[in-house]
Short mmCIF file of C-alpha atoms in Angstrom, two decimals:
data_model
loop_
_atom_site.label_atom_id
_atom_site.label_comp_id
_atom_site.label_asym_id
_atom_site.label_seq_id
_atom_site.Cartn_x
_atom_site.Cartn_y
_atom_site.Cartn_z
CA UNK A 259 73.78 25.33 -2.96
CA UNK A 260 70.35 24.61 -4.45
CA UNK A 261 70.18 27.79 -6.51
CA UNK A 262 72.05 29.82 -9.10
CA UNK A 263 73.24 32.96 -7.31
CA UNK A 264 73.56 34.80 -10.64
CA UNK A 265 69.80 34.58 -11.01
CA UNK A 266 69.35 36.83 -7.98
CA UNK A 267 71.76 39.57 -9.07
CA UNK A 268 69.82 42.79 -9.43
CA UNK A 269 66.56 41.12 -8.38
CA UNK A 270 64.40 43.10 -5.98
CA UNK A 271 62.25 41.41 -3.38
CA UNK A 272 58.56 42.20 -3.09
CA UNK A 273 59.21 42.96 0.58
CA UNK A 274 60.87 41.48 3.63
CA UNK A 275 59.85 37.86 3.72
CA UNK A 276 57.68 36.64 6.58
CA UNK A 277 56.68 33.00 7.09
CA UNK A 278 53.73 32.08 9.30
CA UNK A 279 53.34 28.33 9.75
CA UNK A 280 49.92 27.64 11.21
CA UNK A 281 49.86 25.30 14.22
CA UNK A 282 49.01 22.50 11.78
CA UNK A 283 52.20 23.07 9.82
CA UNK A 284 54.95 23.96 12.31
CA UNK A 285 57.37 21.12 11.51
CA UNK A 286 57.21 21.75 7.77
CA UNK A 287 57.43 25.50 8.33
CA UNK A 288 60.59 25.14 10.43
CA UNK A 289 62.31 23.11 7.68
CA UNK A 290 61.26 25.55 4.96
CA UNK A 291 62.50 28.49 7.01
CA UNK A 292 65.90 26.87 7.64
CA UNK A 293 66.47 26.25 3.93
CA UNK A 294 65.71 29.89 3.12
CA UNK A 295 67.93 31.16 5.94
CA UNK A 296 70.88 29.05 4.74
CA UNK A 297 70.47 29.99 1.07
CA UNK A 298 70.15 33.69 1.76
CA UNK A 299 73.18 33.77 4.02
CA UNK A 300 75.23 32.09 1.30
CA UNK A 301 73.91 34.50 -1.33
CA UNK A 302 74.47 37.45 0.98
CA UNK A 303 78.16 36.62 1.28
CA UNK A 304 78.48 36.92 -2.51
CA UNK A 305 76.01 39.66 -3.43
CA UNK A 306 76.36 41.92 -0.36
CA UNK A 307 79.86 41.37 1.07
CA UNK A 308 79.93 44.88 2.57
CA UNK A 309 77.19 44.09 5.05
CA UNK A 310 74.75 41.28 5.82
CA UNK A 311 71.11 41.77 4.89
CA UNK A 312 69.74 38.40 5.97
CA UNK A 313 68.11 37.16 9.17
CA UNK A 314 68.54 34.16 11.39
CA UNK A 315 64.85 33.35 10.97
CA UNK A 316 61.96 34.53 8.81
CA UNK A 317 59.29 32.97 11.01
CA UNK A 318 56.57 35.28 12.33
CA UNK A 319 54.84 34.40 15.60
CA UNK A 320 51.07 34.02 15.36
CA UNK A 321 48.41 32.09 17.20
CA UNK A 322 44.74 31.17 17.10
CA UNK A 323 43.33 31.00 20.61
CA UNK A 324 39.95 29.42 21.36
CA UNK A 325 37.24 30.05 23.91
CA UNK A 326 35.44 27.24 25.70
CA UNK A 327 32.54 27.57 23.25
CA UNK A 328 34.83 26.70 20.33
CA UNK A 329 34.94 30.26 18.99
CA UNK A 330 38.38 31.54 18.12
CA UNK A 331 40.45 34.58 17.19
CA UNK A 332 43.67 34.94 15.24
CA UNK A 333 46.53 37.10 16.49
CA UNK A 334 49.81 38.03 14.80
CA UNK A 335 52.34 38.71 17.53
CA UNK A 336 54.96 40.64 15.52
CA UNK A 337 54.96 43.53 13.07
CA UNK A 338 54.33 42.48 9.47
CA UNK A 339 54.07 45.95 7.94
CA UNK A 340 55.32 45.95 4.35
CA UNK A 341 56.16 42.23 4.41
CA UNK A 342 55.73 39.60 1.75
CA UNK A 343 53.81 37.15 3.90
CA UNK A 344 53.66 33.36 3.35
CA UNK A 345 51.13 31.43 5.44
CA UNK A 346 51.54 27.64 5.55
CA UNK A 347 48.57 25.49 6.52
CA UNK A 348 47.81 21.76 6.64
CA UNK A 349 44.04 21.37 6.65
CA UNK A 350 44.31 17.59 7.19
CA UNK A 351 46.11 17.70 10.55
CA UNK A 352 43.71 15.87 12.86
CA UNK A 353 46.23 15.58 15.73
CA UNK A 354 45.51 19.09 17.06
CA UNK A 355 42.80 19.31 19.69
CA UNK A 356 40.92 22.04 21.51
CA UNK A 357 38.43 22.22 24.37
CA UNK A 358 34.77 22.44 23.38
CA UNK A 359 32.33 22.67 26.30
CA UNK A 360 34.68 20.57 28.41
CA UNK A 361 35.19 17.95 25.71
CA UNK A 362 38.37 17.35 23.71
CA UNK A 363 37.64 18.07 20.06
CA UNK A 364 39.96 17.26 17.13
CA UNK A 365 40.41 19.99 14.56
CA UNK A 366 38.75 19.30 11.23
CA UNK A 367 39.65 20.76 7.81
CA UNK A 368 36.90 23.34 8.40
CA UNK A 369 38.57 24.40 11.67
CA UNK A 370 41.98 24.75 10.02
CA UNK A 371 40.53 26.74 7.14
CA UNK A 372 38.71 28.99 9.60
CA UNK A 373 41.97 29.66 11.46
CA UNK A 374 43.73 30.45 8.17
CA UNK A 375 41.14 33.13 7.43
CA UNK A 376 41.56 34.51 10.95
CA UNK A 377 45.30 35.02 10.45
CA UNK A 378 44.74 36.59 7.02
CA UNK A 379 42.26 39.08 8.49
CA UNK A 380 44.57 39.71 11.47
CA UNK A 381 47.13 40.98 8.95
CA UNK A 382 44.57 43.77 8.36
CA UNK A 383 46.12 44.98 5.13
CA UNK A 384 49.48 45.73 6.74
CA UNK A 385 51.43 43.14 4.74
CA UNK A 386 52.52 44.19 1.26
CA UNK A 387 51.43 40.83 -0.17
CA UNK A 388 49.76 37.76 1.29
CA UNK A 389 50.46 34.28 -0.11
CA UNK A 390 48.99 30.97 1.06
CA UNK A 391 50.91 27.69 0.90
CA UNK A 392 48.27 24.95 1.18
CA UNK A 393 49.81 21.59 0.12
CA UNK A 394 46.52 19.69 0.45
CA UNK A 395 43.95 21.94 -1.20
CA UNK A 396 40.95 22.38 1.09
CA UNK A 397 37.87 20.50 -0.18
CA UNK A 398 39.78 19.57 -3.35
CA UNK A 399 37.75 16.39 -3.81
CA UNK A 400 34.59 18.50 -4.06
CA UNK A 401 35.78 20.35 -7.15
CA UNK A 402 32.87 19.81 -9.53
CA UNK A 403 29.11 19.61 -9.34
CA UNK A 404 27.06 16.49 -9.98
CA UNK A 405 23.46 17.37 -9.30
CA UNK A 406 22.51 19.72 -6.47
CA UNK A 407 25.88 19.83 -4.69
CA UNK A 408 28.10 22.50 -3.23
CA UNK A 409 31.24 23.71 -4.97
CA UNK A 410 33.38 23.95 -1.86
CA UNK A 411 36.87 24.18 -3.35
CA UNK A 412 35.91 26.90 -5.85
CA UNK A 413 34.16 28.86 -3.09
CA UNK A 414 37.26 28.59 -0.90
CA UNK A 415 39.53 29.92 -3.64
CA UNK A 416 37.23 32.84 -4.34
CA UNK A 417 36.99 33.61 -0.63
CA UNK A 418 40.78 33.73 -0.26
CA UNK A 419 40.99 35.96 -3.33
CA UNK A 420 38.41 38.33 -1.83
CA UNK A 421 40.41 38.41 1.43
CA UNK A 422 43.38 39.78 -0.53
CA UNK A 423 45.47 36.63 -1.06
CA UNK A 424 47.50 37.14 -4.24
CA UNK A 425 49.12 33.73 -4.66
CA UNK A 426 47.99 30.24 -3.69
CA UNK A 427 50.53 27.41 -3.89
CA UNK A 428 49.32 23.84 -3.63
CA UNK A 429 50.73 20.37 -4.19
CA UNK A 430 49.32 17.86 -6.67
CA UNK A 431 45.80 19.27 -6.80
CA UNK A 432 43.06 16.67 -7.22
CA UNK A 433 41.95 18.58 -10.31
CA UNK A 434 44.02 21.69 -11.11
CA UNK A 435 41.22 23.03 -13.33
CA UNK A 436 39.61 24.31 -10.14
CA UNK A 437 41.90 27.35 -10.53
CA UNK A 438 39.43 28.55 -13.16
CA UNK A 439 37.41 29.83 -10.20
CA UNK A 440 40.07 32.56 -9.67
CA UNK A 441 41.41 33.36 -13.17
CA UNK A 442 43.00 36.65 -12.06
CA UNK A 443 44.87 35.27 -9.05
CA UNK A 444 48.16 33.41 -8.83
CA UNK A 445 47.69 29.66 -8.53
CA UNK A 446 50.64 27.27 -8.70
CA UNK A 447 50.21 23.51 -8.62
CA UNK A 448 53.50 21.82 -7.68
CA UNK A 449 54.08 18.21 -8.70
CA UNK A 450 56.60 16.34 -6.49
CA UNK A 451 57.47 13.81 -9.21
CA UNK A 452 61.22 14.29 -8.86
CA UNK A 453 61.05 13.96 -5.08
CA UNK A 454 59.22 10.62 -5.39
CA UNK A 455 61.63 9.22 -7.93
CA UNK A 456 64.64 10.30 -5.89
CA UNK A 457 63.15 8.69 -2.76
CA UNK A 458 62.40 5.45 -4.63
CA UNK A 459 65.93 5.33 -6.04
CA UNK A 460 67.33 5.86 -2.55
CA UNK A 461 65.21 3.08 -1.01
CA UNK A 462 65.45 0.46 -3.76
CA UNK A 463 69.03 -0.18 -4.92
CA UNK A 464 68.24 -2.88 -7.50
CA UNK A 465 65.65 -1.26 -9.76
CA UNK A 466 65.98 -1.77 -13.49
CA UNK A 467 64.33 1.31 -14.93
CA UNK A 468 63.39 0.19 -18.42
CA UNK A 469 60.23 -1.02 -20.14
CA UNK A 470 61.22 -4.68 -19.78
CA UNK A 471 61.51 -4.57 -15.99
CA UNK A 472 59.34 -1.73 -14.68
CA UNK A 473 55.92 -0.20 -15.29
CA UNK A 474 53.85 2.77 -14.10
CA UNK A 475 50.26 2.10 -13.06
CA UNK A 476 47.37 4.56 -12.84
CA UNK A 477 44.82 3.28 -10.29
CA UNK A 478 41.95 5.09 -12.01
CA UNK A 479 41.06 7.50 -14.82
CA UNK A 480 41.70 10.57 -12.66
CA UNK A 481 45.39 9.72 -12.19
CA UNK A 482 46.08 9.22 -15.91
CA UNK A 483 47.94 12.49 -16.54
CA UNK A 484 50.19 11.87 -13.54
CA UNK A 485 51.00 8.32 -14.69
CA UNK A 486 51.61 9.43 -18.28
CA UNK A 487 54.17 11.98 -17.07
CA UNK A 488 56.02 9.40 -14.97
CA UNK A 489 56.08 6.89 -17.82
CA UNK A 490 57.26 9.44 -20.38
CA UNK A 491 60.13 10.89 -18.36
CA UNK A 492 61.31 7.44 -17.23
CA UNK A 493 60.74 5.75 -20.60
CA UNK A 494 58.39 3.11 -19.17
CA UNK A 495 55.13 1.52 -20.27
CA UNK A 496 51.95 2.49 -18.48
CA UNK A 497 48.85 0.57 -17.45
CA UNK A 498 45.55 1.80 -16.07
CA UNK A 499 42.73 0.50 -13.93
CA UNK A 500 39.27 1.93 -14.15
CA UNK A 501 36.73 1.73 -11.36
CA UNK A 502 33.44 -0.04 -11.98
CA UNK A 503 31.00 1.51 -9.51
CA UNK A 504 27.53 0.67 -8.27
CA UNK A 505 25.57 3.80 -9.12
CA UNK A 506 22.40 2.47 -7.52
CA UNK A 507 23.60 3.31 -4.00
CA UNK A 508 25.79 5.75 -2.05
CA UNK A 509 28.15 4.74 0.76
CA UNK A 510 30.15 7.36 2.71
CA UNK A 511 29.15 10.02 0.19
CA UNK A 512 30.13 8.14 -2.96
CA UNK A 513 29.10 5.26 -5.17
CA UNK A 514 30.93 2.12 -3.98
CA UNK A 515 33.52 0.44 -6.22
CA UNK A 516 32.45 -2.95 -7.52
CA UNK A 517 35.69 -3.91 -9.31
CA UNK A 518 38.92 -2.55 -10.80
CA UNK A 519 39.34 -3.40 -14.49
CA UNK A 520 42.83 -3.31 -16.04
CA UNK A 521 43.94 -1.84 -19.37
CA UNK A 522 47.55 -2.29 -20.45
CA UNK A 523 50.32 -4.71 -21.34
CA UNK A 524 51.54 -7.58 -19.17
CA UNK A 525 52.99 -6.76 -15.74
CA UNK A 526 54.38 -10.26 -15.21
CA UNK A 527 57.84 -10.19 -13.61
CA UNK A 528 57.94 -6.38 -13.53
CA UNK A 529 58.29 -3.91 -10.69
CA UNK A 530 55.24 -1.64 -10.74
CA UNK A 531 54.72 1.80 -9.25
CA UNK A 532 51.13 2.86 -8.57
CA UNK A 533 50.90 6.67 -8.60
CA UNK A 534 48.01 8.75 -7.28
CA UNK A 535 47.36 12.05 -5.55
CA UNK A 536 46.17 10.64 -2.23
CA UNK A 537 45.66 7.53 -0.15
CA UNK A 538 42.50 7.94 1.92
CA UNK A 539 41.39 4.65 3.48
CA UNK A 540 43.79 2.84 1.14
CA UNK A 541 41.28 0.18 0.13
CA UNK A 542 41.27 1.22 -3.52
CA UNK A 543 45.07 1.32 -3.74
CA UNK A 544 45.40 -2.07 -2.04
CA UNK A 545 42.78 -3.61 -4.32
CA UNK A 546 44.79 -2.42 -7.32
CA UNK A 547 47.95 -3.89 -5.75
CA UNK A 548 46.14 -7.21 -5.28
CA UNK A 549 45.07 -7.25 -8.92
CA UNK A 550 48.64 -6.56 -10.01
CA UNK A 551 49.97 -9.42 -7.88
CA UNK A 552 47.40 -11.75 -9.41
CA UNK A 553 48.86 -10.73 -12.76
CA UNK A 554 52.28 -11.80 -11.41
CA UNK A 555 53.88 -8.40 -10.85
CA UNK A 556 57.26 -8.69 -9.12
CA UNK A 557 57.17 -5.82 -6.59
CA UNK A 558 54.48 -3.21 -5.95
CA UNK A 559 55.29 0.34 -4.81
CA UNK A 560 52.40 2.59 -3.79
CA UNK A 561 53.12 6.31 -4.22
CA UNK A 562 50.74 9.16 -3.38
CA UNK A 563 51.38 12.79 -2.55
CA UNK A 564 49.11 12.69 0.49
CA UNK A 565 48.87 9.82 2.96
CA UNK A 566 45.64 10.38 4.86
CA UNK A 567 45.28 6.76 6.06
CA UNK A 568 41.79 7.49 7.39
CA UNK A 569 41.32 3.91 8.60
CA UNK A 570 44.75 3.43 10.11
CA UNK A 571 47.62 1.23 9.01
CA UNK A 572 46.42 -2.25 9.98
CA UNK A 573 45.25 -3.09 6.46
CA UNK A 574 48.59 -1.96 4.99
CA UNK A 575 50.43 -4.06 7.59
CA UNK A 576 48.38 -7.08 6.54
CA UNK A 577 49.06 -6.58 2.84
CA UNK A 578 52.76 -6.06 3.51
CA UNK A 579 52.91 -9.34 5.47
CA UNK A 580 51.16 -11.12 2.60
CA UNK A 581 53.77 -9.76 0.17
CA UNK A 582 51.24 -7.81 -1.87
CA UNK A 583 52.90 -4.41 -1.36
CA UNK A 584 56.61 -3.65 -0.87
CA UNK A 585 56.81 0.10 -0.20
CA UNK A 586 54.38 2.94 0.50
CA UNK A 587 55.58 6.46 -0.31
CA UNK A 588 53.82 9.71 0.68
CA UNK A 589 55.10 13.23 1.32
CA UNK A 590 55.69 15.11 4.56
CA UNK A 591 53.56 17.99 3.27
CA UNK A 592 50.73 16.93 5.61
CA UNK A 593 50.60 15.46 9.12
CA UNK A 594 52.27 12.07 9.49
CA UNK A 595 51.11 9.92 12.40
CA UNK A 596 54.10 8.72 14.49
CA UNK A 597 52.80 5.16 14.08
CA UNK A 598 53.09 5.59 10.32
CA UNK A 599 56.74 6.61 10.55
CA UNK A 600 57.55 3.42 12.50
CA UNK A 601 56.64 1.17 9.56
CA UNK A 602 59.73 -0.22 7.85
CA UNK A 603 57.90 -0.31 4.52
CA UNK A 604 56.90 3.36 4.70
CA UNK A 605 58.99 6.02 2.92
CA UNK A 606 58.54 9.69 3.82
CA UNK A 607 59.17 11.90 0.78
CA UNK A 608 60.51 15.28 1.91
CA UNK A 609 59.13 18.27 -0.05
CA UNK A 610 60.26 21.03 2.31
CA UNK A 611 63.18 22.01 0.08
CA UNK A 612 60.87 22.15 -2.94
CA UNK A 613 58.46 24.48 -1.15
CA UNK A 614 61.35 26.62 0.12
CA UNK A 615 62.68 27.05 -3.42
CA UNK A 616 59.27 28.23 -4.61
CA UNK A 617 58.84 30.69 -1.73
CA UNK A 618 62.36 32.06 -2.14
CA UNK A 619 61.83 32.76 -5.84
CA UNK A 620 58.32 34.15 -5.48
CA UNK A 621 59.64 36.66 -2.98
CA UNK A 622 61.85 38.07 -5.76
CA UNK A 623 59.17 37.73 -8.46
CA UNK A 624 61.43 35.29 -10.29
CA UNK A 625 60.09 32.64 -12.63
CA UNK A 626 59.34 29.24 -11.09
CA UNK A 627 58.73 27.53 -14.44
CA UNK A 628 61.83 25.37 -14.02
CA UNK A 629 60.50 24.17 -10.66
CA UNK A 630 57.15 23.22 -12.15
CA UNK A 631 58.75 20.95 -14.76
CA UNK A 632 61.30 18.61 -13.19
CA UNK A 633 61.97 16.39 -16.23
CA UNK A 634 65.59 17.54 -16.56
CA UNK A 635 66.31 16.75 -12.88
CA UNK A 636 64.60 13.38 -13.21
CA UNK A 637 66.77 12.43 -16.20
CA UNK A 638 69.85 13.53 -14.27
CA UNK A 639 68.82 11.40 -11.28
CA UNK A 640 68.07 8.43 -13.53
CA UNK A 641 71.47 8.65 -15.24
CA UNK A 642 73.22 8.89 -11.88
CA UNK A 643 71.25 5.92 -10.54
CA UNK A 644 72.06 3.75 -13.54
CA UNK A 645 75.77 4.58 -13.31
CA UNK A 646 75.99 4.19 -9.54
CA UNK A 647 74.09 0.88 -9.40
CA UNK A 648 75.69 -0.87 -12.37
#
């Protein structure tokens, strides 16, 4: 059992729970639903022995159908009156297609976000509360203004707030300060640090987790806080690269990186774990890995919450064959290409249980503070690992 049943004694739910996984998020939604079903049946046997109050599924059927012109409408196919509704969406899922004037068109983040709004408006105020679970925050990389630019992420958050969404749950936001756009709404930024460490411990049986044999690396300034947390809870040293960019030109919407400069102690002979929020093309992460190998690092593990792999896996295959990288870890919170899952060096980090725990507690208005800070669980996992692998 993943939870303390005593915590739920006397707790009242906001309403009957309803989970709507958008088409982009069906696999994750199914796993989340199954965890909640199992936990509630176990709790029910203790707290309500006179009669069951749980269901075999909390999934609500919904769909977004499209016309040949690309226009769409959202439809909820079951009653949601009085429910505490949780809508799961993966705005990065490019595998879903639709017909547009006779041509096959892949859904973009804009399409997924549009469908999310359609389902929210289809609820038409009948749900008691609407919550959005959006692991990859839509337009999260466009979170601040430099010159005459749009503020897409802030606009999205305000739009969801105006549509009546009370809580937004995301995973490892690119910059969590974007929540300042909706100061009066619920915004929870989950960090899957424990899930990554557990997955690494499971995959690598001969790690020596101490400052003499292992190190945490931040690939740039933006990932510093994440790397500091890892290093503090594991008791490791930390190093950082900073990106030297060419500000005289723009390529693919950004100033190209000229070089990665390193700040930190020696990595020679050490296992290193590069931690970041996302891998897009992967070029930046692989360049950092190359620099670490030149500095005689022992093994290089690349860990990021979101594996977008926008340019495919061929470059990662090449760097694996050259011995530059050893493992690549990303979560299953967004779409994973089947080709990605075939790689023997790839590790899928499962966060479905984590999301289910958050949803289950939010439904009872219970505190999720313990879920936001996983340092105690990390120390427990580290102690177990050190004992088991001695």
